[in-house]
């Protein structure tokens, strides 16, 4: 069975759990004592990932690290609809890659601010918060226009892609890093939409949304 | 020196910033706002703070009729902001005083406007009146509103028909918090109004509105044109204020109690108008009572109001509203054959447009929502509080069934309304008392764990339900009932003394008079409503003595405990009672 080296409070691990839940793929969680045990920096874990970070997956002997790379693999391997990682549409695929790189930025700013505030990481907190606001301005503007063009997801499609899942945790937990989303109304509406994706799973600090309507 | 509170109206969101089931996070003059649209379209603008623990309401849920705090699940009603349910106290109705700070809201020019004051309305803007206005993407700016307003005078944009042209832009008007610009190029002209919403002393939002909607193909290019140019302007403004400390923060908003949105007169009554009356079923008329100004106080399922009739009578009627249905109070009134002027007045004389006074809702029949199954049992017009409960249970997705006893199909009220709910409706028509007993014994045969019964209707039906439930082993606390009238033949022959522990007063209650009457003679104000031992409003704690109960509000175990009594009808077995008054 697919194994996920996981820490419950890690946004990058949550991205994997989110996609696996949506795709309804069974997997085994191997808990890593990230905090306060620093198990990901242990000698034993170096054999699994010499870079010393999580998540890592082990799919029947195929070992892969780095959150956004794992999303690419899992969607390609386990999504028969081909929508989450749309390899058959070159332009859409290009956009997915573009926003996955953008998500490296939100992870290194918004989620870094959260690590600083929650776990005492030594980051230049003003710099990472300013950086997060700069990216959120760009993303809010992008999503505001996407809403007006009736394709309210990060990439120009009628459905979400792994780019939405890569960005969502960094955005929705930003307030834990002291980054308010009050100036980003389109970003806030998009988080509601992600929460309403069938199969959505929450994590500590991320709550499910009410249904869009009673129907 | 503190500046006086700014009570002007400002836009705080676009209308489409508040789609269904979303909570918009806004801020005006340092006051954080939770802005949410209920399923009936009403836009609520509230202080962004749960009354319980101060958690932001914007992290909660908009369930379409109520806003639910994320932290401990306190629920607040559409329009009034009154608390409707506290999960930690599932058996109690929250006090009327637990009410959120609510600001007025008006939608105009595609924007949601509010004020931290209490009256007035958004400014009139001639350019936009009657125009097919077109809202631009709002732009938050990290600079004070007055600085931004100054810079907007130099904003350059092209008219919708000539986006690539070389425009000439002139200032057509400047308001306190807005500026109007007109751009002309290549024979095209565009008028735009930019409102500046002060977020706090150091931040604001530019909310631009064009006076004309461009053609469909031009909509996105026009939006992008302004978004780009305004972003460039924003960069310029923000770099100009770096290192300039902002001025004094705005003064805090007026206190909530100085600007209530639920106006009441000195007697605590609310002035309402009959907005609609209709025939609900044979012999049953429905009324929708609308507030004449402001909003009506919040209610919960099971609540009733006192209706003060123009003929001087006061009658209690249950509200049939569901959660979020807060535009008006809904009543259904059955014409009683022996009416002493209440139901006959409502049936014969009360017309659409008539004005009345009503009390705030009281709830002596609150609905628990922490159970897995609920059994609602209605007899005749006893359906009214139960239909409100069916709405709430259905809205919350909780399992429930409604047994509805009536003489015949023509007497069934709310049939189509209940049909739209998830309620499992079972009707029992034209049954004899014996057949009714059999039906009741069948439906309560199995006292399921975590199940509650609510029964309302004629006295004999309630008594039969309570007897059947007790015989089947239901605990008293799981069987809730509300009598409309007390069928007990009251015995007023005893005389005794009553000591009021907190008032340091002892009075004699002679035969033929009630405790309530004697207390009122002595100037002791005690809340009371039905004055026949049915509604529970005058429930009073007994500290010493043995009460002689004659009410139908308390259940048998509560009667036996003897630590509470209804002083409108109940008397004393002992020579002396000590009450907690």
Short mmCIF file of N, CA and C in Angstrom, two decimals, chain B residues 236-347:
data_model
loop_
_atom_site.label_atom_id
_atom_site.label_comp_id
_atom_site.label_asym_id
_atom_site.label_seq_id
_atom_site.Cartn_x
_atom_site.Cartn_y
_atom_site.Cartn_z
N UNK B 236 2.50 53.94 -6.56
CA UNK B 236 3.04 55.29 -6.39
C UNK B 236 2.64 55.86 -5.02
N UNK B 237 1.35 55.67 -4.67
CA UNK B 237 0.88 56.21 -3.39
C UNK B 237 1.60 55.53 -2.23
N UNK B 238 1.68 54.20 -2.31
CA UNK B 238 2.28 53.46 -1.18
C UNK B 238 3.74 53.84 -0.99
N UNK B 239 4.48 54.04 -2.12
CA UNK B 239 5.88 54.42 -1.90
C UNK B 239 5.98 55.85 -1.39
N UNK B 240 4.95 56.69 -1.66
CA UNK B 240 5.01 58.08 -1.17
C UNK B 240 4.76 58.18 0.33
N UNK B 241 4.08 57.19 0.92
CA UNK B 241 3.76 57.30 2.35
C UNK B 241 4.71 56.49 3.23
N UNK B 242 5.65 55.76 2.61
CA UNK B 242 6.58 54.98 3.44
C UNK B 242 7.32 55.94 4.36
N UNK B 243 7.33 55.61 5.65
CA UNK B 243 8.04 56.45 6.61
C UNK B 243 7.21 57.59 7.15
N UNK B 244 5.99 57.81 6.62
CA UNK B 244 5.11 58.83 7.18
C UNK B 244 4.14 58.18 8.15
N UNK B 245 4.26 58.47 9.45
CA UNK B 245 3.32 57.83 10.38
C UNK B 245 1.90 58.32 10.12
N UNK B 246 0.94 57.43 10.22
CA UNK B 246 -0.44 57.84 9.97
C UNK B 246 -0.92 58.76 11.08
N UNK B 247 -2.00 59.47 10.83
CA UNK B 247 -2.60 60.36 11.83
C UNK B 247 -3.32 59.55 12.89
N UNK B 248 -4.11 60.25 13.70
CA UNK B 248 -4.83 59.59 14.79
C UNK B 248 -5.82 58.59 14.22
N UNK B 249 -5.96 57.46 14.93
CA UNK B 249 -6.95 56.48 14.50
C UNK B 249 -8.35 57.02 14.71
N UNK B 250 -9.28 56.57 13.91
CA UNK B 250 -10.66 57.06 14.07
C UNK B 250 -11.18 56.70 15.45
N UNK B 251 -12.08 57.53 15.96
CA UNK B 251 -12.70 57.22 17.25
C UNK B 251 -13.54 55.96 17.11
N UNK B 252 -13.69 55.21 18.20
CA UNK B 252 -14.49 53.99 18.10
C UNK B 252 -15.94 54.30 17.78
N UNK B 253 -16.62 53.30 17.25
CA UNK B 253 -18.02 53.48 16.89
C UNK B 253 -18.87 53.69 18.14
N UNK B 254 -20.05 54.22 17.91
CA UNK B 254 -20.99 54.39 19.01
C UNK B 254 -21.26 53.04 19.65
N UNK B 255 -21.59 53.03 20.93
CA UNK B 255 -21.87 51.78 21.61
C UNK B 255 -23.12 51.12 21.05
N UNK B 256 -23.11 49.79 21.13
CA UNK B 256 -24.20 49.05 20.53
C UNK B 256 -25.55 49.45 21.11
N UNK B 257 -25.60 49.67 22.43
CA UNK B 257 -26.90 49.95 23.03
C UNK B 257 -27.41 51.34 22.68
N UNK B 258 -26.56 52.18 22.09
CA UNK B 258 -27.02 53.50 21.67
C UNK B 258 -27.59 53.46 20.27
N UNK B 259 -27.41 52.34 19.57
CA UNK B 259 -27.85 52.31 18.20
C UNK B 259 -28.43 50.95 17.84
N UNK B 260 -29.41 50.52 18.65
CA UNK B 260 -30.01 49.22 18.41
C UNK B 260 -30.79 49.21 17.10
N UNK B 261 -30.70 48.10 16.39
CA UNK B 261 -31.50 47.96 15.17
C UNK B 261 -32.86 47.35 15.48
N UNK B 262 -33.12 47.02 16.76
CA UNK B 262 -34.43 46.46 17.12
C UNK B 262 -35.14 47.41 18.08
N UNK B 263 -35.73 48.49 17.53
CA UNK B 263 -36.34 49.49 18.40
C UNK B 263 -37.55 48.93 19.14
N UNK B 264 -37.65 49.30 20.42
CA UNK B 264 -38.81 48.91 21.23
C UNK B 264 -39.27 50.14 21.99
N UNK B 265 -40.55 50.17 22.35
CA UNK B 265 -41.03 51.32 23.13
C UNK B 265 -40.68 51.12 24.60
N UNK B 266 -41.14 52.05 25.45
CA UNK B 266 -40.70 52.00 26.85
C UNK B 266 -41.24 50.77 27.56
N UNK B 267 -42.33 50.22 27.06
CA UNK B 267 -42.87 48.99 27.66
C UNK B 267 -42.20 47.75 27.08
N UNK B 268 -41.20 47.95 26.22
CA UNK B 268 -40.52 46.81 25.62
C UNK B 268 -41.28 46.20 24.47
N UNK B 269 -42.28 46.93 23.96
CA UNK B 269 -43.09 46.36 22.87
C UNK B 269 -42.58 46.84 21.51
N UNK B 270 -42.88 46.06 20.51
CA UNK B 270 -42.43 46.34 19.15
C UNK B 270 -43.63 46.66 18.29
N UNK B 271 -43.49 47.73 17.51
CA UNK B 271 -44.59 48.23 16.69
C UNK B 271 -44.54 47.50 15.34
N UNK B 272 -45.61 46.79 15.02
CA UNK B 272 -45.61 46.00 13.78
C UNK B 272 -46.86 46.30 12.96
N UNK B 273 -46.81 45.89 11.72
CA UNK B 273 -47.93 46.07 10.80
C UNK B 273 -48.25 44.70 10.19
N UNK B 274 -49.54 44.45 9.96
CA UNK B 274 -49.93 43.20 9.30
C UNK B 274 -49.56 43.34 7.82
N UNK B 275 -48.50 42.65 7.41
CA UNK B 275 -48.06 42.75 6.02
C UNK B 275 -48.91 41.88 5.12
N UNK B 276 -49.40 40.78 5.65
CA UNK B 276 -50.15 39.86 4.82
C UNK B 276 -51.04 39.04 5.75
N UNK B 277 -52.24 38.70 5.29
CA UNK B 277 -53.05 37.73 6.01
C UNK B 277 -53.59 36.76 4.99
N UNK B 278 -53.73 35.50 5.36
CA UNK B 278 -54.18 34.50 4.40
C UNK B 278 -54.90 33.38 5.14
N UNK B 279 -55.66 32.60 4.39
CA UNK B 279 -56.33 31.44 4.98
C UNK B 279 -55.35 30.28 4.95
N UNK B 280 -55.00 29.79 6.13
CA UNK B 280 -54.00 28.72 6.21
C UNK B 280 -54.69 27.36 6.13
N UNK B 281 -55.86 27.23 6.71
CA UNK B 281 -56.64 26.00 6.66
C UNK B 281 -58.05 26.37 7.11
N UNK B 282 -58.94 25.41 7.13
CA UNK B 282 -60.30 25.69 7.53
C UNK B 282 -60.31 26.23 8.97
N UNK B 283 -60.76 27.45 9.15
CA UNK B 283 -60.84 28.03 10.49
C UNK B 283 -59.51 28.54 11.02
N UNK B 284 -58.46 28.53 10.20
CA UNK B 284 -57.14 29.01 10.63
C UNK B 284 -56.65 30.10 9.68
N UNK B 285 -56.33 31.26 10.26
CA UNK B 285 -55.84 32.38 9.44
C UNK B 285 -54.38 32.62 9.78
N UNK B 286 -53.58 32.88 8.74
CA UNK B 286 -52.17 33.20 8.94
C UNK B 286 -51.95 34.70 8.87
N UNK B 287 -50.99 35.20 9.65
CA UNK B 287 -50.63 36.62 9.64
C UNK B 287 -49.12 36.75 9.58
N UNK B 288 -48.65 37.69 8.75
CA UNK B 288 -47.23 38.06 8.75
C UNK B 288 -47.13 39.46 9.34
N UNK B 289 -46.44 39.61 10.45
CA UNK B 289 -46.31 40.90 11.13
C UNK B 289 -44.92 41.47 10.86
N UNK B 290 -44.90 42.63 10.18
CA UNK B 290 -43.62 43.25 9.79
C UNK B 290 -43.27 44.39 10.73
N UNK B 291 -41.97 44.62 10.97
CA UNK B 291 -41.60 45.77 11.79
C UNK B 291 -41.90 47.06 11.04
N UNK B 292 -42.32 48.09 11.76
CA UNK B 292 -42.57 49.37 11.11
C UNK B 292 -41.26 50.10 10.90
N UNK B 293 -40.30 49.96 11.82
CA UNK B 293 -38.93 50.39 11.51
C UNK B 293 -37.94 49.40 12.13
N UNK B 294 -36.75 49.37 11.57
CA UNK B 294 -35.71 48.50 12.11
C UNK B 294 -36.04 47.03 11.93
N UNK B 295 -35.50 46.23 12.84
CA UNK B 295 -35.66 44.78 12.75
C UNK B 295 -36.41 44.27 13.97
N UNK B 296 -36.91 43.04 13.86
CA UNK B 296 -37.59 42.40 14.98
C UNK B 296 -36.57 41.61 15.80
N UNK B 297 -36.80 41.47 17.11
CA UNK B 297 -35.87 40.68 17.91
C UNK B 297 -35.84 39.21 17.49
N UNK B 298 -34.73 38.56 17.80
CA UNK B 298 -34.53 37.17 17.39
C UNK B 298 -35.47 36.24 18.17
N UNK B 299 -35.69 35.08 17.59
CA UNK B 299 -36.56 34.07 18.21
C UNK B 299 -35.90 32.72 17.98
N UNK B 300 -36.38 31.72 18.69
CA UNK B 300 -35.94 30.35 18.45
C UNK B 300 -37.18 29.51 18.25
N UNK B 301 -37.03 28.30 17.69
CA UNK B 301 -38.19 27.43 17.54
C UNK B 301 -38.83 27.19 18.89
N UNK B 302 -40.17 27.25 18.94
CA UNK B 302 -40.88 27.07 20.20
C UNK B 302 -41.27 28.38 20.85
N UNK B 303 -40.76 29.51 20.33
CA UNK B 303 -41.02 30.81 20.96
C UNK B 303 -42.44 31.30 20.66
N UNK B 304 -42.95 32.15 21.56
CA UNK B 304 -44.24 32.80 21.30
C UNK B 304 -44.11 34.29 21.59
N UNK B 305 -45.07 35.05 21.08
CA UNK B 305 -45.11 36.48 21.39
C UNK B 305 -46.47 36.81 22.00
N UNK B 306 -46.51 37.91 22.78
CA UNK B 306 -47.78 38.46 23.21
C UNK B 306 -48.24 39.42 22.13
N UNK B 307 -49.47 39.25 21.67
CA UNK B 307 -50.03 40.19 20.69
C UNK B 307 -51.01 41.09 21.44
N UNK B 308 -50.71 42.40 21.42
CA UNK B 308 -51.59 43.38 22.08
C UNK B 308 -52.61 43.86 21.06
N UNK B 309 -53.84 43.44 21.22
CA UNK B 309 -54.87 43.74 20.22
C UNK B 309 -55.44 45.14 20.45
N UNK B 310 -55.90 45.76 19.37
CA UNK B 310 -56.49 47.11 19.54
C UNK B 310 -57.68 47.11 20.50
N UNK B 311 -58.35 45.97 20.71
CA UNK B 311 -59.47 45.94 21.65
C UNK B 311 -59.01 45.76 23.10
N UNK B 312 -57.69 45.85 23.32
CA UNK B 312 -57.19 45.83 24.69
C UNK B 312 -56.78 44.44 25.18
N UNK B 313 -57.17 43.40 24.46
CA UNK B 313 -56.82 42.05 24.90
C UNK B 313 -55.37 41.74 24.54
N UNK B 314 -54.76 40.85 25.32
CA UNK B 314 -53.39 40.39 25.03
C UNK B 314 -53.47 38.88 24.86
N UNK B 315 -52.98 38.38 23.74
CA UNK B 315 -53.03 36.94 23.49
C UNK B 315 -51.64 36.44 23.09
N UNK B 316 -51.36 35.18 23.46
CA UNK B 316 -50.06 34.58 23.10
C UNK B 316 -50.22 33.71 21.86
N UNK B 317 -49.30 33.88 20.93
CA UNK B 317 -49.28 33.01 19.75
C UNK B 317 -47.86 32.57 19.47
N UNK B 318 -47.72 31.29 19.12
CA UNK B 318 -46.41 30.76 18.77
C UNK B 318 -45.98 31.28 17.41
N UNK B 319 -44.67 31.47 17.23
CA UNK B 319 -44.14 31.85 15.92
C UNK B 319 -43.94 30.58 15.10
N UNK B 320 -44.30 30.65 13.83
CA UNK B 320 -44.13 29.47 12.97
C UNK B 320 -42.91 29.62 12.07
N UNK B 321 -42.14 30.71 12.24
CA UNK B 321 -40.99 30.97 11.37
C UNK B 321 -39.93 29.87 11.48
N UNK B 322 -39.23 29.66 10.38
CA UNK B 322 -38.03 28.83 10.39
C UNK B 322 -36.81 29.71 10.65
N UNK B 323 -35.63 29.08 10.84
CA UNK B 323 -34.42 29.88 11.07
C UNK B 323 -34.12 30.76 9.86
N UNK B 324 -33.71 31.97 10.11
CA UNK B 324 -33.39 32.89 9.01
C UNK B 324 -34.59 33.61 8.46
N UNK B 325 -35.80 33.16 8.76
CA UNK B 325 -37.02 33.85 8.27
C UNK B 325 -37.33 34.98 9.24
N UNK B 326 -36.57 36.06 9.09
CA UNK B 326 -36.60 37.09 10.12
C UNK B 326 -37.20 38.40 9.61
N UNK B 327 -37.75 38.40 8.39
CA UNK B 327 -38.35 39.61 7.83
C UNK B 327 -39.61 40.00 8.61
N UNK B 328 -40.32 38.97 9.12
CA UNK B 328 -41.58 39.22 9.83
C UNK B 328 -41.82 38.07 10.81
N UNK B 329 -42.75 38.28 11.73
CA UNK B 329 -43.20 37.19 12.59
C UNK B 329 -44.41 36.55 11.91
N UNK B 330 -44.41 35.21 11.88
CA UNK B 330 -45.52 34.49 11.25
C UNK B 330 -46.35 33.82 12.34
N UNK B 331 -47.66 34.05 12.27
CA UNK B 331 -48.58 33.44 13.23
C UNK B 331 -49.65 32.67 12.46
N UNK B 332 -50.24 31.68 13.11
CA UNK B 332 -51.43 31.03 12.57
C UNK B 332 -52.43 30.96 13.71
N UNK B 333 -53.61 31.52 13.48
CA UNK B 333 -54.59 31.68 14.55
C UNK B 333 -55.84 30.89 14.21
N UNK B 334 -56.22 30.03 15.14
CA UNK B 334 -57.46 29.27 14.95
C UNK B 334 -58.60 30.02 15.63
N UNK B 335 -59.72 30.08 14.94
CA UNK B 335 -60.86 30.73 15.55
C UNK B 335 -61.44 29.79 16.61
N UNK B 336 -61.42 30.26 17.88
CA UNK B 336 -61.97 29.44 18.95
C UNK B 336 -63.46 29.69 19.05
N UNK B 337 -64.25 28.60 19.14
CA UNK B 337 -65.71 28.79 19.19
C UNK B 337 -66.13 29.60 20.42
N UNK B 338 -65.40 29.41 21.53
CA UNK B 338 -65.76 30.17 22.74
C UNK B 338 -64.84 31.38 22.90
N UNK B 339 -64.47 32.00 21.80
CA UNK B 339 -63.54 33.12 21.88
C UNK B 339 -64.09 34.23 22.76
N UNK B 340 -63.19 34.76 23.63
CA UNK B 340 -63.62 35.90 24.45
C UNK B 340 -63.13 37.20 23.82
N UNK B 341 -62.88 37.19 22.53
CA UNK B 341 -62.52 38.43 21.86
C UNK B 341 -61.12 38.44 21.29
N UNK B 342 -60.33 37.37 21.51
CA UNK B 342 -58.98 37.30 20.96
C UNK B 342 -58.99 36.76 19.55
N UNK B 343 -59.22 35.46 19.41
CA UNK B 343 -59.18 34.87 18.07
C UNK B 343 -60.29 35.42 17.19
N UNK B 344 -61.46 35.78 17.79
CA UNK B 344 -62.54 36.30 16.94
C UNK B 344 -62.15 37.68 16.40
N UNK B 345 -61.42 38.48 17.22
CA UNK B 345 -60.98 39.79 16.71
C UNK B 345 -60.00 39.59 15.56
N UNK B 346 -59.04 38.70 15.76
CA UNK B 346 -58.04 38.47 14.71
C UNK B 346 -58.71 37.99 13.43
N UNK B 347 -59.69 37.12 13.56
CA UNK B 347 -60.35 36.57 12.38
C UNK B 347 -61.25 37.59 11.69
#
